[in-house]
Tab-separated table of C-alpha atoms and ligand atoms in Angstrom:
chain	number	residue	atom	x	y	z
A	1	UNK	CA	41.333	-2.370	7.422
A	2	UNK	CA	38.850	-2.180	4.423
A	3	UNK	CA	36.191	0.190	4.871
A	4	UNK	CA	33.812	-2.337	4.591
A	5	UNK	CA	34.914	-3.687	8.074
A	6	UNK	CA	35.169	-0.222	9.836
A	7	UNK	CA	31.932	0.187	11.488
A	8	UNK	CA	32.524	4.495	11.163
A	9	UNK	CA	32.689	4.175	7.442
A	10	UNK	CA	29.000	2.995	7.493
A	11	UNK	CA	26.197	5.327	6.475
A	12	UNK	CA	23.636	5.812	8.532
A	13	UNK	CA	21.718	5.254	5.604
A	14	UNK	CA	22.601	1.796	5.989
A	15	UNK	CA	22.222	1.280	9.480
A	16	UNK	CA	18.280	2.423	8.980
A	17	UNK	CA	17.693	-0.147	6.548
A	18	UNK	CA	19.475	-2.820	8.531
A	19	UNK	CA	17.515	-1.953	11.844
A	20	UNK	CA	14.250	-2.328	9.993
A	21	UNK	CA	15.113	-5.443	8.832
A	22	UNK	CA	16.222	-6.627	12.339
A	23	UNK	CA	13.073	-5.107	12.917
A	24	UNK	CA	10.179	-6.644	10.035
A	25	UNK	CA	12.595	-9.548	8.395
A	26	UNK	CA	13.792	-9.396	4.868
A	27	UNK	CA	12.692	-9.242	2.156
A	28	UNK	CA	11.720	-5.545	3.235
A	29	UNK	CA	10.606	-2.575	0.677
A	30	UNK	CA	11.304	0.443	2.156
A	31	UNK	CA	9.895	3.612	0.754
A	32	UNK	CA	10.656	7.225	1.620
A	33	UNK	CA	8.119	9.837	1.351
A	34	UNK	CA	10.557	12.908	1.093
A	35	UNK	CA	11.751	11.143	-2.372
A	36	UNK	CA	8.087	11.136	-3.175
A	37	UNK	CA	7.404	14.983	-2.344
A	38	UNK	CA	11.048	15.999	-3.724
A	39	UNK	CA	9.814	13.963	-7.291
A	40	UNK	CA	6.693	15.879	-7.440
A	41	UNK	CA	8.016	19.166	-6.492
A	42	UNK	CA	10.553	18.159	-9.814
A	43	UNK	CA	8.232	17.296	-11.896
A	44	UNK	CA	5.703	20.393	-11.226
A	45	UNK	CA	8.781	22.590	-11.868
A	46	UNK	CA	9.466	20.841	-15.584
A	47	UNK	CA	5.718	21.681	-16.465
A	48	UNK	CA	4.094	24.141	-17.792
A	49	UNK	CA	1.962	26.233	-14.757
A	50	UNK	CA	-0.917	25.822	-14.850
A	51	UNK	CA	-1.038	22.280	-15.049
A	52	UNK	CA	-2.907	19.475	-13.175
A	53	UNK	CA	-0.519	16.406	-12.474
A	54	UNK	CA	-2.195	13.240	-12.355
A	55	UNK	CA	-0.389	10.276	-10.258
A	56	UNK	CA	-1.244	6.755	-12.203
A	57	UNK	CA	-2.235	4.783	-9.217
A	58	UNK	CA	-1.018	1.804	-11.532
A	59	UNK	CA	2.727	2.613	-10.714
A	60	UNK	CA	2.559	1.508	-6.672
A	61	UNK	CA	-1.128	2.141	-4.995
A	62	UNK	CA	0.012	2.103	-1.710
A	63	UNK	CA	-2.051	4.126	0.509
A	64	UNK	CA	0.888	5.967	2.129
A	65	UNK	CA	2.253	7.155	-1.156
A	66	UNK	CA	-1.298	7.969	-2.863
A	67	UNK	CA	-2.190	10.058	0.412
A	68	UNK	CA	1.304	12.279	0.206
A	69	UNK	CA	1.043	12.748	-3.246
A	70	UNK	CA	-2.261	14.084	-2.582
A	71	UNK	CA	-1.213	16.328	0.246
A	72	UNK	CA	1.413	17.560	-2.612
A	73	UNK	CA	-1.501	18.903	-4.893
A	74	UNK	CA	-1.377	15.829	-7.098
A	75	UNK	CA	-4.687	13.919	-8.673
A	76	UNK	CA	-5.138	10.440	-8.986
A	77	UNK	CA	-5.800	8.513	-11.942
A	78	UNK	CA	-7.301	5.449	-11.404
A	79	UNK	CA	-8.311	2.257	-13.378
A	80	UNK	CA	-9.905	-0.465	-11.277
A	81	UNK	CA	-12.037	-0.542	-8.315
A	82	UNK	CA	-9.239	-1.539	-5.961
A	83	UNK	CA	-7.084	1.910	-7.116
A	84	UNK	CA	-10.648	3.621	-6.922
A	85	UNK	CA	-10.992	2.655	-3.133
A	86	UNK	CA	-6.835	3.476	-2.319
A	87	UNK	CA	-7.556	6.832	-3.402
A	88	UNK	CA	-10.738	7.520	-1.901
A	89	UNK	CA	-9.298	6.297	1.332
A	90	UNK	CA	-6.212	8.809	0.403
A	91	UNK	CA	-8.802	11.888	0.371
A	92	UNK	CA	-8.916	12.828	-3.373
A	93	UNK	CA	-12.282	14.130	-4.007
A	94	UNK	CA	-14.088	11.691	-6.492
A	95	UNK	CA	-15.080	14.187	-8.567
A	96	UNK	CA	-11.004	15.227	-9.088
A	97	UNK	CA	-10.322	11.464	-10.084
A	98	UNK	CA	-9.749	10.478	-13.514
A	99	UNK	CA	-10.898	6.654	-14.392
A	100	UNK	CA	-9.081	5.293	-17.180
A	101	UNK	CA	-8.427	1.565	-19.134
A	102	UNK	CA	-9.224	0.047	-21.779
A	103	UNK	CA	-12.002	-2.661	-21.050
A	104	UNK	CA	-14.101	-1.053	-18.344
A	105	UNK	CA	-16.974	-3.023	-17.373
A	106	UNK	CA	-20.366	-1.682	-16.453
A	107	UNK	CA	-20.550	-2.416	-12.474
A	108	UNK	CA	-16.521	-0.818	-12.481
A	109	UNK	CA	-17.962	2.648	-14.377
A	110	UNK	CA	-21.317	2.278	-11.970
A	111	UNK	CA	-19.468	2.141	-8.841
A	112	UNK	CA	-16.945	5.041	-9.506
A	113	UNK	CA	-20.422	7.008	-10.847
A	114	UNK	CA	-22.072	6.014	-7.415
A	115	UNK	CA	-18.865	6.978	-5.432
A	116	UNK	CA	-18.874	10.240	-7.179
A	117	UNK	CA	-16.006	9.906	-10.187
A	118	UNK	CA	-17.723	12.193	-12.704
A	119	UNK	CA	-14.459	12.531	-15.208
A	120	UNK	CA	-13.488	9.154	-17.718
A	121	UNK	CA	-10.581	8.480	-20.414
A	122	UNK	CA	-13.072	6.607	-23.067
A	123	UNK	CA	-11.257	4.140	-24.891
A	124	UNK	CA	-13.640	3.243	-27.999
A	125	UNK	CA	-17.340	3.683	-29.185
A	126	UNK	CA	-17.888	0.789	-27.062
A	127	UNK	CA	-16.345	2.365	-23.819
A	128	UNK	CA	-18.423	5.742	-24.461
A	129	UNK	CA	-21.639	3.901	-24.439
A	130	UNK	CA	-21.020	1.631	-21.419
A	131	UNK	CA	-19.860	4.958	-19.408
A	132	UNK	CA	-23.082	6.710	-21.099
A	133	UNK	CA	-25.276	4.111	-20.379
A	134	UNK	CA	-23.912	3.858	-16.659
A	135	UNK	CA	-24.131	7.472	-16.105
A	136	UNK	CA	-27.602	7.957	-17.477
A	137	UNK	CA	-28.561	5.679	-14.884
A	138	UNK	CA	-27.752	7.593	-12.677
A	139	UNK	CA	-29.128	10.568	-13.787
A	140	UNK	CA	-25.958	12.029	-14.103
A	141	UNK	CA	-23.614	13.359	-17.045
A	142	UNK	CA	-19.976	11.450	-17.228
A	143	UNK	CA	-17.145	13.791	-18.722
A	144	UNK	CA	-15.042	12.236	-21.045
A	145	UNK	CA	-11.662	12.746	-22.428
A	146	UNK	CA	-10.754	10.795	-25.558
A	147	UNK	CA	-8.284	8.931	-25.672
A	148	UNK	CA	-6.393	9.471	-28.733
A	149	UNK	CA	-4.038	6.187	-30.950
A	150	UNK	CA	-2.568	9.309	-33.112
A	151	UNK	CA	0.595	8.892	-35.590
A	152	UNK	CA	3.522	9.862	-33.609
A	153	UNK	CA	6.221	11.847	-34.092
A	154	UNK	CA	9.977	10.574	-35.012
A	155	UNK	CA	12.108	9.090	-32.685
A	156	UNK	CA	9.681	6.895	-30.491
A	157	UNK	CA	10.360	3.443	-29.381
A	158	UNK	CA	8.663	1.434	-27.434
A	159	UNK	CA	5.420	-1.006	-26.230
A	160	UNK	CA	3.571	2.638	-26.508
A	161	UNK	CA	4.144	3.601	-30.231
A	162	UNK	CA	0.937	5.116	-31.522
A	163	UNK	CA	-0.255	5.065	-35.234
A	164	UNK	CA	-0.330	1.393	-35.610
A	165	UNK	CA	-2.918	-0.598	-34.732
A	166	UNK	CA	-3.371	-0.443	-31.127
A	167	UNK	CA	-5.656	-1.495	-28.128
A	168	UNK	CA	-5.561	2.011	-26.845
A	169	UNK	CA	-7.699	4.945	-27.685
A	170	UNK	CA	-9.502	6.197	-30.561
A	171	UNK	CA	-7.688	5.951	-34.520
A	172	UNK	CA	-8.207	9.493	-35.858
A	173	UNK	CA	-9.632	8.107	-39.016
A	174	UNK	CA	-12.156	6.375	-37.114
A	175	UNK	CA	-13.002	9.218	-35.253
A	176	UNK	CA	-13.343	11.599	-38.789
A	177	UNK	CA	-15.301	8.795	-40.390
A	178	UNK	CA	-17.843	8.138	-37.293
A	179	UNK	CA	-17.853	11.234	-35.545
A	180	UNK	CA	-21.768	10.862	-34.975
A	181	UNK	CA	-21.317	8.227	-32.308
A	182	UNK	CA	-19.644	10.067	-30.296
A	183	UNK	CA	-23.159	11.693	-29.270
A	184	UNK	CA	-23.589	9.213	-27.186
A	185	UNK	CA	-26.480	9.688	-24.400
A	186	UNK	CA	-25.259	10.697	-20.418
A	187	UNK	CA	-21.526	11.745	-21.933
A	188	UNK	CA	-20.685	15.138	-22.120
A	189	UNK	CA	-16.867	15.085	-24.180
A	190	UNK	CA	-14.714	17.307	-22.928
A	191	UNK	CA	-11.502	16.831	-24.143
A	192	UNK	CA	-8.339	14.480	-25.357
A	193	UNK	CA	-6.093	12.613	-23.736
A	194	UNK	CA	-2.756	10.716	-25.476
A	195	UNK	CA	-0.240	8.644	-24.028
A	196	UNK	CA	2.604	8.872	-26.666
A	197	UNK	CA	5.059	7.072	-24.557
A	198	UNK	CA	6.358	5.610	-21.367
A	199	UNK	CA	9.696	6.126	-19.669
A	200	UNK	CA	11.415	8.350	-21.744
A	201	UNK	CA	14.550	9.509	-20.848
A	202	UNK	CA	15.779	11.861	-23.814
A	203	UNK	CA	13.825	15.270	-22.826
A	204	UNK	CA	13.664	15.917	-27.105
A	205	UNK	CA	11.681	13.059	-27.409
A	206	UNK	CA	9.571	13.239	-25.058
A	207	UNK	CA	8.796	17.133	-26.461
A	208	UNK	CA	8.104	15.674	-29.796
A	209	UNK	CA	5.441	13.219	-28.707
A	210	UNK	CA	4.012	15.779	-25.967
A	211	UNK	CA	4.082	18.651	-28.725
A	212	UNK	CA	2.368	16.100	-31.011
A	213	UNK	CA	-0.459	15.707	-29.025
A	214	UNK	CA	-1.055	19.765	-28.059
A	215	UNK	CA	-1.232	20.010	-32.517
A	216	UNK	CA	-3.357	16.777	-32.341
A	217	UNK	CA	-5.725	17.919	-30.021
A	218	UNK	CA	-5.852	21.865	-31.453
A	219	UNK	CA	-6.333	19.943	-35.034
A	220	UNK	CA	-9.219	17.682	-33.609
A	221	UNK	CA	-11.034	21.068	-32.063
A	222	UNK	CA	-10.721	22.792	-35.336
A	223	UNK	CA	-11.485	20.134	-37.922
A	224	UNK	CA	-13.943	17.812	-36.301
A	225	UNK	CA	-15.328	19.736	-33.762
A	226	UNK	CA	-14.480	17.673	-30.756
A	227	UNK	CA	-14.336	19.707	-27.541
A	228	UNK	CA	-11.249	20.761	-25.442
A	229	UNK	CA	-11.771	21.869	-22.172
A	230	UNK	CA	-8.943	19.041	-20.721
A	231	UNK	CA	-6.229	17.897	-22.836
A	232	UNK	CA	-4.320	15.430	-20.699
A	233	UNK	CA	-0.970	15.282	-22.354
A	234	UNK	CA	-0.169	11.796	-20.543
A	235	UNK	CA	3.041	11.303	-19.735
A	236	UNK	CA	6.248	9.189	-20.280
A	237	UNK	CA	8.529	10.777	-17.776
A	238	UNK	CA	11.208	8.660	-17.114
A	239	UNK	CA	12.876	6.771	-14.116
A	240	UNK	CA	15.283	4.212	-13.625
A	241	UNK	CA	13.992	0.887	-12.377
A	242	UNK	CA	16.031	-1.412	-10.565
A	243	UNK	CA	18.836	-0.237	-11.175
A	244	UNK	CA	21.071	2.508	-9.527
A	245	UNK	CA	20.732	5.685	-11.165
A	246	UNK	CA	19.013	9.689	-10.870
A	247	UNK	CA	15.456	10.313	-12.261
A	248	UNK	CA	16.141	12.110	-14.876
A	249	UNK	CA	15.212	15.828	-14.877
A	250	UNK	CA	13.732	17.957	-18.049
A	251	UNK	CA	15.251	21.687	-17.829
A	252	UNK	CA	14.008	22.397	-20.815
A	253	UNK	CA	10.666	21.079	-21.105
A	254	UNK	CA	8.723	23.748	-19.263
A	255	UNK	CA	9.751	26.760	-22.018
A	256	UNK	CA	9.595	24.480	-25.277
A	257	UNK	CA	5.716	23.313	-24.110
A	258	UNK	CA	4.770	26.692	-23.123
A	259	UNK	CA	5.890	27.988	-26.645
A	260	UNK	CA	3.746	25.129	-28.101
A	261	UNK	CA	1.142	25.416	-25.778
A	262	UNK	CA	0.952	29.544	-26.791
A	263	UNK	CA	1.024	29.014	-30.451
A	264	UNK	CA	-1.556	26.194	-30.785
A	265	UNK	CA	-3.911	26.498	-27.862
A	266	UNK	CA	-3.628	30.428	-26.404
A	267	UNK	CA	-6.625	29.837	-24.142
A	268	UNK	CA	-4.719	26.988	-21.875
A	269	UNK	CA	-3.323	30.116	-19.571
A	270	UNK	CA	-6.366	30.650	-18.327
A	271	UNK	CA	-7.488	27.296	-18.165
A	272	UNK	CA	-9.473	26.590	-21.210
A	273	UNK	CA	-7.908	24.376	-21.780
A	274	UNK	CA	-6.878	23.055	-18.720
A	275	UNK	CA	-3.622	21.124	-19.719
A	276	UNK	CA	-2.551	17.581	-17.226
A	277	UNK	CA	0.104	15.634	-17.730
A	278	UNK	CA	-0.179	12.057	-15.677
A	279	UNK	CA	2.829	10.015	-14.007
A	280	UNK	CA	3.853	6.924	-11.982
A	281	UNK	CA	7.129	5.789	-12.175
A	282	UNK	CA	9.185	9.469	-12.183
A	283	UNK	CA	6.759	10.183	-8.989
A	284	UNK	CA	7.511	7.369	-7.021
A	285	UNK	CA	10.307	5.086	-8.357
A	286	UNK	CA	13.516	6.421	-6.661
A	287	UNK	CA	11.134	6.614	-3.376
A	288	UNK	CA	11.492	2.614	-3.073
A	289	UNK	CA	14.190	-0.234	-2.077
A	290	UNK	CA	13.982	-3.745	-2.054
A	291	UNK	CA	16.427	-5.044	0.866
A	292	UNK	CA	16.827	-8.859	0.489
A	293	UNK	CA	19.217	-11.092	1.835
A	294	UNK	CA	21.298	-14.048	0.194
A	295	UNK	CA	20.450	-17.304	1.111
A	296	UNK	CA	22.384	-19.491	-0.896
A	297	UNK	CA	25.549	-19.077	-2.925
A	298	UNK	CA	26.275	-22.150	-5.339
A	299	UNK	CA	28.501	-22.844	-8.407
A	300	UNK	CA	27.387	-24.770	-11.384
A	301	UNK	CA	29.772	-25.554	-14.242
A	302	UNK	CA	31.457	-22.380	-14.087
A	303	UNK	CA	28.199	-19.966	-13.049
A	304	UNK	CA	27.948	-18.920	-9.490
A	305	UNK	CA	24.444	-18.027	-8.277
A	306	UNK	CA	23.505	-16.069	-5.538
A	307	UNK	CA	19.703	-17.250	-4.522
A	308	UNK	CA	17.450	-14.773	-2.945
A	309	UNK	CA	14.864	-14.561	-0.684
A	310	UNK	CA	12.740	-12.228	-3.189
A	311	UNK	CA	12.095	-13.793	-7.002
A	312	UNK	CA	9.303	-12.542	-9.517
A	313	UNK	CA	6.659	-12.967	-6.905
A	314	UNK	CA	8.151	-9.791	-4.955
A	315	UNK	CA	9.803	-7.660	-7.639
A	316	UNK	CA	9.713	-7.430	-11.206
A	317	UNK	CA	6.930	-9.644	-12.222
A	318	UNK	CA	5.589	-7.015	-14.977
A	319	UNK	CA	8.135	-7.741	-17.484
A	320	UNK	CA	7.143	-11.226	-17.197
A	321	UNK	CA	9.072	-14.584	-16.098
A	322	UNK	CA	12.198	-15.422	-17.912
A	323	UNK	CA	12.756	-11.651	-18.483
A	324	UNK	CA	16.002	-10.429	-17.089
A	325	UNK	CA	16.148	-7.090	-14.998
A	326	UNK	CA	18.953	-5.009	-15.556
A	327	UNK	CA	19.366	-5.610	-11.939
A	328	UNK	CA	21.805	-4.107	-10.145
A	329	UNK	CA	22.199	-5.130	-6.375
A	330	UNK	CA	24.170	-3.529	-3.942
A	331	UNK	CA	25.730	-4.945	-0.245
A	332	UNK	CA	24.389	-3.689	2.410
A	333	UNK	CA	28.049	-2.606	4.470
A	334	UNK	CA	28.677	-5.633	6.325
A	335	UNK	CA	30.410	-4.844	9.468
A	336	UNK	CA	29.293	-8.304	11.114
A	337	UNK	CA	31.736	-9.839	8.663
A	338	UNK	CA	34.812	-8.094	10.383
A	339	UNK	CA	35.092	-10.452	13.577
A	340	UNK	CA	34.582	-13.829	11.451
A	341	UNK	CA	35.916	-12.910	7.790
A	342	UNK	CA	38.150	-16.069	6.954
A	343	UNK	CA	34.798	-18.403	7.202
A	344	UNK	CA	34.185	-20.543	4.835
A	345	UNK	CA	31.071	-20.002	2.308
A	346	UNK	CA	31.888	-23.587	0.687
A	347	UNK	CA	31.644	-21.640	-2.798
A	348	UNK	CA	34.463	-20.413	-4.635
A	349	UNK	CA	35.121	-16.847	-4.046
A	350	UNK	CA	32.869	-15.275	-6.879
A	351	UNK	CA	32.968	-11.769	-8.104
A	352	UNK	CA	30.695	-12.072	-11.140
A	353	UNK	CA	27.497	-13.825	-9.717
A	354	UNK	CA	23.738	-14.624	-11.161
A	355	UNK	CA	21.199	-13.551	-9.019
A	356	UNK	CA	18.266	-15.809	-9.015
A	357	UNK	CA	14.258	-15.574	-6.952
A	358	UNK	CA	14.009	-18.517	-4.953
A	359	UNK	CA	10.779	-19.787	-6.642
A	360	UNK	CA	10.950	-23.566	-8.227
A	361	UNK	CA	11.161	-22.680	-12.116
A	362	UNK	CA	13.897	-21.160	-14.200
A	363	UNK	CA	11.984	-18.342	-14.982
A	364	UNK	CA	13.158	-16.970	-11.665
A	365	UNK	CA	16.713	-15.812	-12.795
A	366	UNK	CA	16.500	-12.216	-12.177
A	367	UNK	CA	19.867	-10.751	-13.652
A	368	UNK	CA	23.409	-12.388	-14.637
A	369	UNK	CA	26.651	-10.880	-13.895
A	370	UNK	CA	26.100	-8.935	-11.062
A	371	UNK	CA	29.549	-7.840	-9.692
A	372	UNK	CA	29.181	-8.877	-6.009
A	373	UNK	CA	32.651	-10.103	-4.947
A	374	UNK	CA	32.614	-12.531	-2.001
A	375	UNK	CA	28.698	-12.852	-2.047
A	376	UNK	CA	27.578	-15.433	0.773
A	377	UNK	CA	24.865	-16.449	2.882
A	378	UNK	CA	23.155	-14.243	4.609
A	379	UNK	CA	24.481	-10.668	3.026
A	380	UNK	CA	21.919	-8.239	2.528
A	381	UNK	CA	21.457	-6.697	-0.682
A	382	UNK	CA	19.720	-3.765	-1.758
A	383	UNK	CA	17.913	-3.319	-4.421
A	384	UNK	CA	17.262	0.580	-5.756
A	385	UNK	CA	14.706	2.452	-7.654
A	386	UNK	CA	11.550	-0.337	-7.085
A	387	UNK	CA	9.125	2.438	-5.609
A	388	UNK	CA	7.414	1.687	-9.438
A	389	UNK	CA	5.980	-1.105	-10.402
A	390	UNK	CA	8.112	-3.048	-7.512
A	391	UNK	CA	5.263	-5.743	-5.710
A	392	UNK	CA	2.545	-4.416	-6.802
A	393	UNK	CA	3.326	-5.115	-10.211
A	394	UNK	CA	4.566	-8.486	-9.429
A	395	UNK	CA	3.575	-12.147	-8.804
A	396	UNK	CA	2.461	-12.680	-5.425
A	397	UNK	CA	0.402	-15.385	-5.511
A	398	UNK	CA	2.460	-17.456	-7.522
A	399	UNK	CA	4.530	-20.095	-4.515
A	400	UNK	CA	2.435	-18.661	-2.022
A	401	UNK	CA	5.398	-16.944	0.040
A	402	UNK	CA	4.337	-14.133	2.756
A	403	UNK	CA	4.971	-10.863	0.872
A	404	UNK	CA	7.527	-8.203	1.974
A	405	UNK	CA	6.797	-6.091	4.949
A	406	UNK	CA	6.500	-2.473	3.146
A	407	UNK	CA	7.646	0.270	5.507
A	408	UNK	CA	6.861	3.777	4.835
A	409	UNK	CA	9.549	5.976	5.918
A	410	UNK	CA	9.749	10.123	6.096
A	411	UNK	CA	12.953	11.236	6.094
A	412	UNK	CA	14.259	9.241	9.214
A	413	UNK	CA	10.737	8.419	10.896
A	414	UNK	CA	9.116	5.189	10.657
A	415	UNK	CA	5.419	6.035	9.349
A	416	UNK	CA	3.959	2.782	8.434
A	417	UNK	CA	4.857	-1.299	8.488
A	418	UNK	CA	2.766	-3.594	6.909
A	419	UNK	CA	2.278	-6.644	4.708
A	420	UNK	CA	-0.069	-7.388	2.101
A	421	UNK	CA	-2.001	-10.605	2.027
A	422	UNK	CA	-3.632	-12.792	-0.078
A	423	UNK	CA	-6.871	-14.482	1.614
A	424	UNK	CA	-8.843	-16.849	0.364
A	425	UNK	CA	-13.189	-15.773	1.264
A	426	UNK	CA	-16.391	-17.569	0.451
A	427	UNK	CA	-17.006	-15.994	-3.094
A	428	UNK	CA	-20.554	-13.850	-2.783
A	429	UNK	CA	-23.392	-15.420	-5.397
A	430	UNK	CA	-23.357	-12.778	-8.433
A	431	UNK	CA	-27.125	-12.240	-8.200
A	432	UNK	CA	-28.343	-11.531	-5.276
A	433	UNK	CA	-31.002	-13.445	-3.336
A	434	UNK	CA	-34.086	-11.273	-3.060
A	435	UNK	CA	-34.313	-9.610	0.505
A	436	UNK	CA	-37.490	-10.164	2.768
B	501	LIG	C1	0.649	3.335	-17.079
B	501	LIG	C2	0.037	4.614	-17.428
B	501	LIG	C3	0.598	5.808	-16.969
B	501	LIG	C4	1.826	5.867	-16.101
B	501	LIG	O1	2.959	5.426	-16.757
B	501	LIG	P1	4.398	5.708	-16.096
B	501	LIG	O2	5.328	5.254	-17.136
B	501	LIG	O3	4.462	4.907	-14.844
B	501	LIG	O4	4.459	7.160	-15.815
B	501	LIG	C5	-0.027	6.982	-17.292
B	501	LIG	N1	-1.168	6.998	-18.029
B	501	LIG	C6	-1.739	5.866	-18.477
B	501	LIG	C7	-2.998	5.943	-19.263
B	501	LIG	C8	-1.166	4.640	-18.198
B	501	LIG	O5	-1.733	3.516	-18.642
């Protein structure tokens, strides 16, 4: 007997996940808040203390998550009105929210004024003045860090390269050449902010850029006067997607940024400044899994596909259509297979299959030559590491298919089902009709 057929070989881990999908159907995302806590209880520990951490609503902005991150002594950055009201409904304090993006618009910046948001990443000139203008208002003063597109160290790769040009943040140049207009009326600056990088897994590289930014910052203090009561470090901590693997860990992050930290900026031990670092994906990737189930198995000329219930409207829309993941899905133990093995699927016994979304265009191949000997209809198949950027980051409107329920798990307790919908409302007139 294989252990895939003896039902005392199977984990418990699977059993959970295929009782909630008796339960809510499949597809299913399942997310586990003890991953969640255990990720931010990692991360503090690979930071310099003090530090504020920052959770990038951006990565997955379900309420559930947002509201235990919060209980863990995480902020929330947040950059539309829709991740505004998730983490007011969470409990995070406007005034401890950060509202960043590039591209804010003036009834965005008014409404996070009126709800309270007092602190801003400014983007340009442009941004400063629209959260200036906003603020003033209001009667109120909006803090500002600026962001900062500064040449970056050696060793980077990816879509977050600074020194170039860039959509993102301020050029230094521009900011030595035209450092009047950044007395801008209703702004008080009080700091920088970089994001050097996203997702980086190599723990030197991701000092370099963060070390960058603490000289960057010190330099900007001491040659052009800008303040620095908050440097926000950004990010980049890694996390695999996807795919099975660990979040990576930083042991020796925390010393190396202290050193830096003590040489350039002495004051940040005492808060001034107050150093933050932000994160999505290291905080809440490995918390997520995508269960979906086969629903087809066909070969064509050679290639055997496995079609799923779950395409780019459900997972992995961010990368764009057409893009492959490097997917990775793994059987849910089958022990129903046991008592009925020798059926017949009607497709030649594959090992090396394509998976593929079951929308109508090509662009929904999701990953080629995933080793899934013997797939057929029906198997479930999980999907690890989506906590980040899984639906919410995806295509749901596109083929109008229900979404996934999303269960919230802790630890083995069932905390939360739901599914998110797309509606269709009588669109409000943009100007209002005078009231009587
Ligand atoms: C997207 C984003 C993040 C989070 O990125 P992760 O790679 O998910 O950690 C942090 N800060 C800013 C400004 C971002 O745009």
């Amino acid at each position: 007997m294989s252990a895939d057929k003896n039902p005392t070989r199977r984990s418990g881990d699977d059993l959970t996940l295929r009782r909630l999908v008796d339960r809510y159907g499949s597809p299913l995302y399942v997310y586990d808040l003890a991953r969640v806590r255990t990720a931010l209880e990692d991360l503090r520990a690979s930071l310099p203390q003090p530090a504020r951490i920052y959770y990038s609503l951006k990565a997955n902005a379900h309420p559930c998550l947002v509201a235990e991150l919060r209980r863990g002594g995480a902020r929330a950055e947040v950059t539309s009105r829709g991740e505004l009201a998730v983490a007011l409904q969470a409990g995070h304090p406007a005034a401890e929210l950060m509202y960043s993006g590039p591209g804010k618009v003036p009834a965005e910046i008014d409404e996070a004024i009126a709800a309270g948001l007092r602190t801003f990443s400014a983007e340009s000139f442009g941004d400063l003045e629209r959260i200036g203008a906003a603020a003033d208002a209001r009667g109120v003063t909006a803090d500002c860090v600026l962001r900062i597109n500064a040449a970056g160290a050696p060793g980077q790769a990816g879509p977050w390269t600074t020194g170039g040009p860039y959509r993102f943040g301020f050029d230094l140049d521009e900011l030595a050449e035209h450092g009047a207009r950044l007395l801008v009326k209703g702004v008080r600056i009080i700091g920088t902010h970089f994001v050097p990088l996203s997702n980086a897994g190599n723990e030197d590289v991701l000092l370099a850029e963060l070390a960058q930014g603490v000289r960057t910052a010190a330099r900007l203090r001491d040659e052009l006067g800008i303040p620095l009561h908050l440097l926000d470090l950004g990010g980049g901590f890694a996390a695999p997607y996807a795919t099975p693997g660990e979040r990576p860990v930083y042991p020796g992050l925390r010393r190396a940024l202290c050193a830096v930290l003590d040489e350039h900026l002495p004051g940040w031990r005492h808060g001034e400044p107050v150093v933050a670092f932000e994160s999505g994906r290291h905080l809440v990737g490995d918390s997520g899994r995508l269960v979906v189930t086969v629903t087809d198995v066909r070969n064509s000329r050679g290639t055997t596909y496995a079609v799923l219930d779950a395409g780019v409207n459900h997972l992995g829309g961010l990368p764009g259509p057409g893009r492959l993941l490097p997917l990775a899905a793994q059987p849910l133990t089958a022990l129903d297979r046991a008592a009925d093995d020798t059926g017949d699927t009607g497709a030649a016994d594959p090992s090396f299959v394509t998976l593929a979304g079951p929308l109508c265009t090509p662009a929904d191949v999701r990953s080629r030559a995933v080793d899934l000997p013997g797939a057929r209809p029906g198997d479930l198949l999980v999907l690890p590491n989506v906590g980040a950027y899984g639906l919410s980051a995806s295509l749901p409107g596109f083929l109008g298919h229900p979404a996934p329920v999303e269960v919230v798990v802790d630890g083995g307790e069932t905390v939360s089902a739901t599914r998110l919908t797309l509606s269709r409302r009588i669109a409000e007139p943009r100007i209002a009709e005078p009231r009587t």
